[in-house]
PDB file of C-alpha atoms in Angstrom:
ATOM      1  CA  MET A1387       0.000   0.000   0.000  1.00 43.00           C
ATOM      2  CA  LEU A1388       2.770   2.434   0.896  1.00 41.00           C
ATOM      3  CA  ASP A1389       4.749   1.262  -2.137  1.00 38.00           C
ATOM      4  CA  GLY A1390       1.744   2.161  -4.255  1.00 39.00           C
ATOM      5  CA  VAL A1391       1.801   5.712  -2.922  1.00 36.00           C
ATOM      6  CA  ARG A1392       5.481   6.067  -3.788  1.00 37.00           C
ATOM      7  CA  ALA A1393       4.909   4.689  -7.268  1.00 37.00           C
ATOM      8  CA  ALA A1394       2.073   7.121  -7.866  1.00 35.00           C
ATOM      9  CA  ARG A1395       4.265  10.048  -6.901  1.00 36.00           C
ATOM     10  CA  ALA A1396       6.977   8.912  -9.298  1.00 37.00           C
ATOM     11  CA  ALA A1397       4.498   8.441 -12.121  1.00 38.00           C
ATOM     12  CA  ALA A1398       3.140  11.943 -11.656  1.00 38.00           C
ATOM     13  CA  GLY A1399       6.486  13.334 -12.709  1.00 39.00           C
ATOM     14  CA  ARG A1400       6.968  11.304 -15.880  1.00 51.00           C
ATOM     15  CA  GLY A1401       3.473  11.249 -17.365  1.00 68.00           C
ATOM     16  CA  ALA A1402       1.343   8.255 -18.255  1.00 83.00           C
ATOM     17  CA  SER A1403       3.133   5.218 -19.710  1.00 91.00           C
ATOM     18  CA  VAL A1404       1.585   2.700 -22.104  1.00 94.00           C
ATOM     19  CA  ALA A1405       0.991   0.408 -19.108  1.00 93.00           C
ATOM     20  CA  ASP A1406      -0.762   3.263 -17.301  1.00 93.00           C
ATOM     21  CA  LEU A1407      -2.939   3.917 -20.360  1.00 96.00           C
ATOM     22  CA  ARG A1408      -3.853   0.246 -20.662  1.00 96.00           C
ATOM     23  CA  ALA A1409      -4.857   0.027 -17.020  1.00 95.00           C
ATOM     24  CA  SER A1410      -6.835   3.263 -17.106  1.00 95.00           C
ATOM     25  CA  LEU A1411      -8.751   2.447 -20.291  1.00 97.00           C
ATOM     26  CA  VAL A1412      -9.550  -1.142 -19.297  1.00 97.00           C
ATOM     27  CA  THR A1413     -10.639  -0.090 -15.816  1.00 97.00           C
ATOM     28  CA  THR A1414     -12.898   2.548 -17.324  1.00 97.00           C
ATOM     29  CA  ALA A1415     -14.374  -0.006 -19.737  1.00 98.00           C
ATOM     30  CA  PHE A1416     -15.125  -2.268 -16.774  1.00 98.00           C
ATOM     31  CA  ARG A1417     -16.852   0.545 -14.894  1.00 97.00           C
ATOM     32  CA  LEU A1418     -18.938   1.401 -17.954  1.00 97.00           C
ATOM     33  CA  VAL A1419     -20.046  -2.217 -18.435  1.00 97.00           C
ATOM     34  CA  VAL A1420     -21.118  -2.787 -14.821  1.00 97.00           C
ATOM     35  CA  THR A1421     -23.085   0.471 -14.809  1.00 95.00           C
ATOM     36  CA  GLY A1422     -25.016  -0.508 -17.930  1.00 95.00           C
ATOM     37  CA  CYS A1423     -23.267   1.433 -20.686  1.00 94.00           C
ATOM     38  CA  ALA A1424     -23.100  -0.389 -24.033  1.00 90.00           C
ATOM     39  CA  LEU A1425     -19.574  -0.306 -25.465  1.00 94.00           C
ATOM     40  CA  ASP A1426     -20.027  -0.017 -29.226  1.00 94.00           C
ATOM     41  CA  GLN A1427     -16.463   1.249 -29.572  1.00 96.00           C
ATOM     42  CA  PRO A1428     -14.671   0.252 -26.359  1.00 97.00           C
ATOM     43  CA  PHE A1429     -11.493   2.246 -26.905  1.00 98.00           C
ATOM     44  CA  GLU A1430     -13.255   5.440 -27.928  1.00 97.00           C
ATOM     45  CA  ASP A1431     -16.023   5.049 -25.338  1.00 97.00           C
ATOM     46  CA  ALA A1432     -13.530   4.561 -22.496  1.00 97.00           C
ATOM     47  CA  LEU A1433     -11.398   7.446 -23.724  1.00 97.00           C
ATOM     48  CA  CYS A1434     -14.443   9.705 -23.884  1.00 96.00           C
ATOM     49  CA  ALA A1435     -15.343   8.830 -20.295  1.00 96.00           C
ATOM     50  CA  ILE A1436     -11.791   9.523 -19.096  1.00 97.00           C
ATOM     51  CA  SER A1437     -11.583  12.819 -20.980  1.00 95.00           C
ATOM     52  CA  VAL A1438     -14.108  14.485 -18.654  1.00 94.00           C
ATOM     53  CA  THR A1439     -12.223  13.454 -15.489  1.00 93.00           C
ATOM     54  CA  ALA A1440      -9.310  15.158 -13.761  1.00 92.00           C
ATOM     55  CA  ARG A1441      -6.831  12.844 -15.484  1.00 91.00           C
ATOM     56  CA  GLY A1442      -8.335  13.480 -18.922  1.00 94.00           C
ATOM     57  CA  PRO A1443      -5.765  16.049 -20.147  1.00 95.00           C
ATOM     58  CA  GLU A1444      -2.825  13.846 -19.101  1.00 94.00           C
ATOM     59  CA  THR A1445      -4.360  10.806 -20.810  1.00 95.00           C
ATOM     60  CA  LEU A1446      -5.102  12.649 -24.038  1.00 94.00           C
ATOM     61  CA  ASP A1447      -1.611  14.133 -24.060  1.00 95.00           C
ATOM     62  CA  ALA A1448      -0.009  10.716 -23.550  1.00 95.00           C
ATOM     63  CA  LEU A1449      -2.105   9.192 -26.321  1.00 95.00           C
ATOM     64  CA  GLY A1450      -1.208  12.023 -28.651  1.00 94.00           C
ATOM     65  CA  ARG A1451       2.475  11.259 -28.141  1.00 95.00           C
ATOM     66  CA  LEU A1452       2.139   7.585 -29.078  1.00 96.00           C
ATOM     67  CA  PRO A1453       3.302   6.463 -32.531  1.00 96.00           C
ATOM     68  CA  ALA A1454       0.450   5.256 -34.750  1.00 96.00           C
ATOM     69  CA  ARG A1455       1.499   1.614 -34.392  1.00 97.00           C
ATOM     70  CA  GLU A1456       1.502   1.744 -30.585  1.00 97.00           C
ATOM     71  CA  ARG A1457      -1.826   3.533 -30.539  1.00 97.00           C
ATOM     72  CA  SER A1458      -3.321   0.852 -32.796  1.00 97.00           C
ATOM     73  CA  ALA A1459      -1.931  -1.882 -30.538  1.00 98.00           C
ATOM     74  CA  LEU A1460      -3.410  -0.116 -27.505  1.00 98.00           C
ATOM     75  CA  ARG A1461      -6.826   0.069 -29.183  1.00 97.00           C
ATOM     76  CA  SER A1462      -6.711  -3.669 -29.968  1.00 98.00           C
ATOM     77  CA  PHE A1463      -5.687  -4.448 -26.384  1.00 97.00           C
ATOM     78  CA  VAL A1464      -8.579  -2.438 -24.933  1.00 98.00           C
ATOM     79  CA  GLN A1465     -11.062  -3.978 -27.371  1.00 97.00           C
ATOM     80  CA  GLU A1466      -9.945  -7.482 -26.397  1.00 97.00           C
ATOM     81  CA  ARG A1467     -10.180  -6.804 -22.683  1.00 97.00           C
ATOM     82  CA  ALA A1468     -13.538  -5.046 -23.054  1.00 97.00           C
ATOM     83  CA  ALA A1469     -14.932  -8.035 -24.953  1.00 97.00           C
ATOM     84  CA  ALA A1470     -13.853 -10.335 -22.108  1.00 96.00           C
ATOM     85  CA  ILE A1471     -15.432  -8.044 -19.523  1.00 97.00           C
ATOM     86  CA  ALA A1472     -18.701  -7.760 -21.449  1.00 96.00           C
ATOM     87  CA  ALA A1473     -18.850 -11.555 -21.795  1.00 96.00           C
ATOM     88  CA  GLN A1474     -18.417 -12.131 -18.053  1.00 96.00           C
ATOM     89  CA  TRP A1475     -20.174  -9.171 -16.443  1.00 97.00           C
ATOM     90  CA  ARG A1476     -23.656  -7.730 -16.643  1.00 95.00           C
ATOM     91  CA  PRO A1477     -24.982  -4.396 -15.433  1.00 96.00           C
ATOM     92  CA  VAL A1478     -25.349  -4.464 -11.661  1.00 96.00           C
ATOM     93  CA  PRO A1479     -28.961  -4.101 -10.430  1.00 96.00           C
ATOM     94  CA  PRO A1480     -29.563  -0.694  -8.824  1.00 95.00           C
ATOM     95  CA  ALA A1481     -30.852  -2.453  -5.688  1.00 96.00           C
ATOM     96  CA  TRP A1482     -27.263  -3.580  -5.032  1.00 95.00           C
ATOM     97  CA  LEU A1483     -26.214   0.096  -4.769  1.00 96.00           C
ATOM     98  CA  PRO A1484     -23.233  -0.169  -7.133  1.00 96.00           C
ATOM     99  CA  ARG A1485     -20.498   2.482  -6.947  1.00 96.00           C
ATOM    100  CA  THR A1486     -17.433   2.673  -9.165  1.00 97.00           C
ATOM    101  CA  GLY A1487     -14.027   4.263  -8.841  1.00 94.00           C
ATOM    102  CA  GLU A1488     -14.101   4.590  -5.058  1.00 94.00           C
ATOM    103  CA  GLN A1489     -10.858   5.929  -3.599  1.00 94.00           C
ATOM    104  CA  ILE A1490     -10.364   5.039   0.061  1.00 94.00           C
ATOM    105  CA  ARG A1491      -7.726   6.840   2.128  1.00 93.00           C
ATOM    106  CA  VAL A1492      -7.175   6.451   5.850  1.00 93.00           C
ATOM    107  CA  PRO A1493      -4.578   8.486   7.803  1.00 90.00           C
ATOM    108  CA  LEU A1494      -2.693   6.857  10.655  1.00 82.00           C
ATOM    109  CA  ALA A1495      -0.446   8.331  13.353  1.00 76.00           C
ATOM    110  CA  GLY A1496      -1.863  11.794  12.872  1.00 79.00           C
ATOM    111  CA  GLY A1497      -1.372  11.661   9.135  1.00 79.00           C
ATOM    112  CA  ALA A1498       2.246  10.478   9.244  1.00 79.00           C
ATOM    113  CA  VAL A1499       1.147   7.356   7.364  1.00 82.00           C
ATOM    114  CA  MET A1500      -1.555   7.326   4.710  1.00 89.00           C
ATOM    115  CA  LEU A1501      -3.146   4.028   3.731  1.00 92.00           C
ATOM    116  CA  SER A1502      -4.927   4.032   0.393  1.00 92.00           C
ATOM    117  CA  ALA A1503      -6.704   1.632  -1.914  1.00 94.00           C
ATOM    118  CA  ALA A1504      -9.045   1.946  -4.872  1.00 95.00           C
ATOM    119  CA  ALA A1505     -12.118  -0.172  -5.561  1.00 97.00           C
ATOM    120  CA  ASP A1506     -13.351  -0.347  -9.148  1.00 97.00           C
ATOM    121  CA  LEU A1507     -16.729  -1.642  -7.965  1.00 98.00           C
ATOM    122  CA  VAL A1508     -18.410  -1.469  -4.564  1.00 97.00           C
ATOM    123  CA  LEU A1509     -21.650  -3.314  -3.862  1.00 97.00           C
ATOM    124  CA  GLY A1510     -23.982  -2.991  -0.893  1.00 96.00           C
ATOM    125  CA  ARG A1511     -25.164  -0.253   1.391  1.00 93.00           C
ATOM    126  CA  PRO A1512     -22.506   1.769   3.231  1.00 89.00           C
ATOM    127  CA  SER A1513     -21.528   0.154   6.491  1.00 84.00           C
ATOM    128  CA  ASP A1514     -23.229   1.134   9.728  1.00 83.00           C
ATOM    129  CA  LYS A1515     -20.634  -0.717  11.819  1.00 83.00           C
ATOM    130  CA  THR A1516     -21.705  -4.063  10.341  1.00 89.00           C
ATOM    131  CA  SER A1517     -20.303  -5.915   7.332  1.00 92.00           C
ATOM    132  CA  SER A1518     -22.375  -4.899   4.329  1.00 93.00           C
ATOM    133  CA  VAL A1519     -20.193  -4.237   1.286  1.00 96.00           C
ATOM    134  CA  CYS A1520     -18.233  -6.153  -1.318  1.00 97.00           C
ATOM    135  CA  LEU A1521     -15.273  -4.470  -3.034  1.00 98.00           C
ATOM    136  CA  VAL A1522     -13.823  -5.463  -6.413  1.00 98.00           C
ATOM    137  CA  ARG A1523     -10.522  -4.322  -7.922  1.00 97.00           C
ATOM    138  CA  LEU A1524      -9.183  -5.070 -11.398  1.00 97.00           C
ATOM    139  CA  HIS A1525      -5.772  -6.691 -11.078  1.00 92.00           C
ATOM    140  CA  GLU A1526      -4.157  -7.788 -14.329  1.00 85.00           C
ATOM    141  CA  LYS A1527      -1.406 -10.392 -14.183  1.00 71.00           C
ATOM    142  CA  ARG A1528       2.031  -8.834 -14.642  1.00 66.00           C
ATOM    143  CA  SER A1529       5.585  -9.859 -13.921  1.00 56.00           C
ATOM    144  CA  GLY A1530       6.489 -11.385 -10.569  1.00 58.00           C
ATOM    145  CA  ASP A1531       4.220 -13.311  -8.243  1.00 67.00           C
ATOM    146  CA  ALA A1532       0.829 -12.209  -9.575  1.00 75.00           C
ATOM    147  CA  THR A1533      -1.080 -14.446  -7.163  1.00 85.00           C
ATOM    148  CA  GLU A1534       0.509 -12.931  -4.068  1.00 90.00           C
ATOM    149  CA  ALA A1535       0.174  -9.410  -5.502  1.00 91.00           C
ATOM    150  CA  ALA A1536      -3.553  -9.976  -5.985  1.00 93.00           C
ATOM    151  CA  ARG A1537      -3.834 -11.272  -2.417  1.00 94.00           C
ATOM    152  CA  ARG A1538      -2.122  -8.135  -1.117  1.00 94.00           C
ATOM    153  CA  THR A1539      -4.554  -6.030  -3.131  1.00 95.00           C
ATOM    154  CA  ARG A1540      -7.531  -7.809  -1.571  1.00 97.00           C
ATOM    155  CA  ARG A1541      -6.039  -7.471   1.897  1.00 97.00           C
ATOM    156  CA  ALA A1542      -5.465  -3.754   1.332  1.00 96.00           C
ATOM    157  CA  LEU A1543      -9.075  -3.258   0.299  1.00 97.00           C
ATOM    158  CA  ALA A1544     -10.269  -5.120   3.379  1.00 97.00           C
ATOM    159  CA  LEU A1545      -8.079  -3.163   5.785  1.00 96.00           C
ATOM    160  CA  VAL A1546      -8.781   0.359   4.531  1.00 96.00           C
ATOM    161  CA  GLU A1547     -12.531  -0.275   4.396  1.00 96.00           C
ATOM    162  CA  THR A1548     -12.437  -1.664   7.936  1.00 96.00           C
ATOM    163  CA  LEU A1549     -10.556   1.390   9.211  1.00 94.00           C
ATOM    164  CA  ARG A1550     -12.793   3.781   7.292  1.00 93.00           C
ATOM    165  CA  SER A1551     -16.161   2.376   8.282  1.00 92.00           C
ATOM    166  CA  GLY A1552     -15.461   0.585  11.549  1.00 92.00           C
ATOM    167  CA  ALA A1553     -16.529  -2.779  10.124  1.00 94.00           C
ATOM    168  CA  PRO A1554     -14.805  -5.156   7.709  1.00 95.00           C
ATOM    169  CA  PRO A1555     -16.315  -5.599   4.272  1.00 96.00           C
ATOM    170  CA  TRP A1556     -18.284  -8.754   3.656  1.00 95.00           C
ATOM    171  CA  ARG A1557     -16.097  -9.819   0.745  1.00 97.00           C
ATOM    172  CA  VAL A1558     -13.178  -8.533  -1.338  1.00 98.00           C
ATOM    173  CA  ALA A1559     -12.319  -9.620  -4.869  1.00 98.00           C
ATOM    174  CA  THR A1560      -9.796  -9.120  -7.649  1.00 97.00           C
ATOM    175  CA  TYR A1561     -10.671  -9.559 -11.309  1.00 97.00           C
ATOM    176  CA  ASP A1562      -8.137 -10.251 -14.082  1.00 96.00           C
ATOM    177  CA  PRO A1563      -9.831  -9.579 -17.448  1.00 96.00           C
ATOM    178  CA  GLY A1564      -6.885 -11.007 -19.373  1.00 94.00           C
ATOM    179  CA  ALA A1565      -7.060 -14.373 -17.622  1.00 93.00           C
ATOM    180  CA  ARG A1566     -10.826 -13.980 -17.069  1.00 94.00           C
ATOM    181  CA  HIS A1567     -10.386 -14.875 -13.402  1.00 93.00           C
ATOM    182  CA  LEU A1568     -12.437 -13.503 -10.528  1.00 95.00           C
ATOM    183  CA  LEU A1569     -10.964 -14.366  -7.122  1.00 95.00           C
ATOM    184  CA  VAL A1570     -13.157 -13.727  -4.092  1.00 96.00           C
ATOM    185  CA  GLU A1571     -12.337 -13.906  -0.380  1.00 97.00           C
ATOM    186  CA  ASP A1572     -14.596 -13.646   2.634  1.00 97.00           C
ATOM    187  CA  VAL A1573     -13.098 -11.177   5.093  1.00 97.00           C
ATOM    188  CA  ASP A1574     -12.183 -12.589   8.488  1.00 96.00           C
ATOM    189  CA  GLU A1575      -9.789 -11.759  11.315  1.00 95.00           C
ATOM    190  CA  GLU A1576      -6.968 -13.737   9.699  1.00 97.00           C
ATOM    191  CA  LEU A1577      -7.175 -11.713   6.495  1.00 97.00           C
ATOM    192  CA  ILE A1578      -7.221  -8.402   8.389  1.00 97.00           C
ATOM    193  CA  ALA A1579      -4.229  -9.499  10.479  1.00 97.00           C
ATOM    194  CA  ALA A1580      -2.315 -10.346   7.292  1.00 97.00           C
ATOM    195  CA  ALA A1581      -3.138  -6.870   5.931  1.00 96.00           C
ATOM    196  CA  VAL A1582      -1.730  -5.270   9.094  1.00 94.00           C
ATOM    197  CA  HIS A1583       1.481  -7.244   8.603  1.00 95.00           C
ATOM    198  CA  ASP A1584       1.642  -5.928   5.023  1.00 94.00           C
ATOM    199  CA  VAL A1585       1.547  -2.375   6.366  1.00 91.00           C
ATOM    200  CA  LEU A1586       4.214  -3.057   8.994  1.00 90.00           C
ATOM    201  CA  ARG A1587       6.518  -4.570   6.366  1.00 90.00           C
ATOM    202  CA  ALA A1588       5.963  -1.592   4.072  1.00 86.00           C
ATOM    203  CA  MET A1589       6.820   0.813   6.876  1.00 83.00           C
ATOM    204  CA  GLU A1590      10.005  -1.109   7.679  1.00 81.00           C
ATOM    205  CA  ASP A1591      11.064  -0.800   4.030  1.00 75.00           C
ATOM    206  CA  ARG A1592      10.659   2.991   3.959  1.00 69.00           C
TER     207      ARG A1592
END
């Protein structure tokens, strides 16, 4: 979690990379699908949605700098991932109270440490000190131990939601659209304890 904050600060200084663009466009396509938007042109539809957000100018600038071949490859990548998402996901019923793009930040030690995590989809009514939500985060397989990285992502979601609301979420999940894998965990004391250990290790590495 703390490593993610450091990485974000570094990225802010160098602009969006191709990997950043892939992640942003695919995540946006996922959010559009689960909220009931038909993706006739996934690349263009996702780009249009991003363009009206705070990161829109940076994304458009980065795309404008790409050579035509790389831009074409990026479009094909997004179309492939969007097709997988549309095949596996349906619009979430309004009764489930779906929210997308939820950024969760929790300060510790008077703000000396900031824990953060992002959920691409949140289901269920906001917690009233009881477990009531499920959080989903897209997590595409990359280099290294992808399985353990996805576990850390789920643990991070569970911990920050617990600290924010005073109750652990009901479930946390990671979804890999490339592999078409949805991995779901019920949140229990063991998972929260593992998340705390993740934070302690991150602080030791600072």
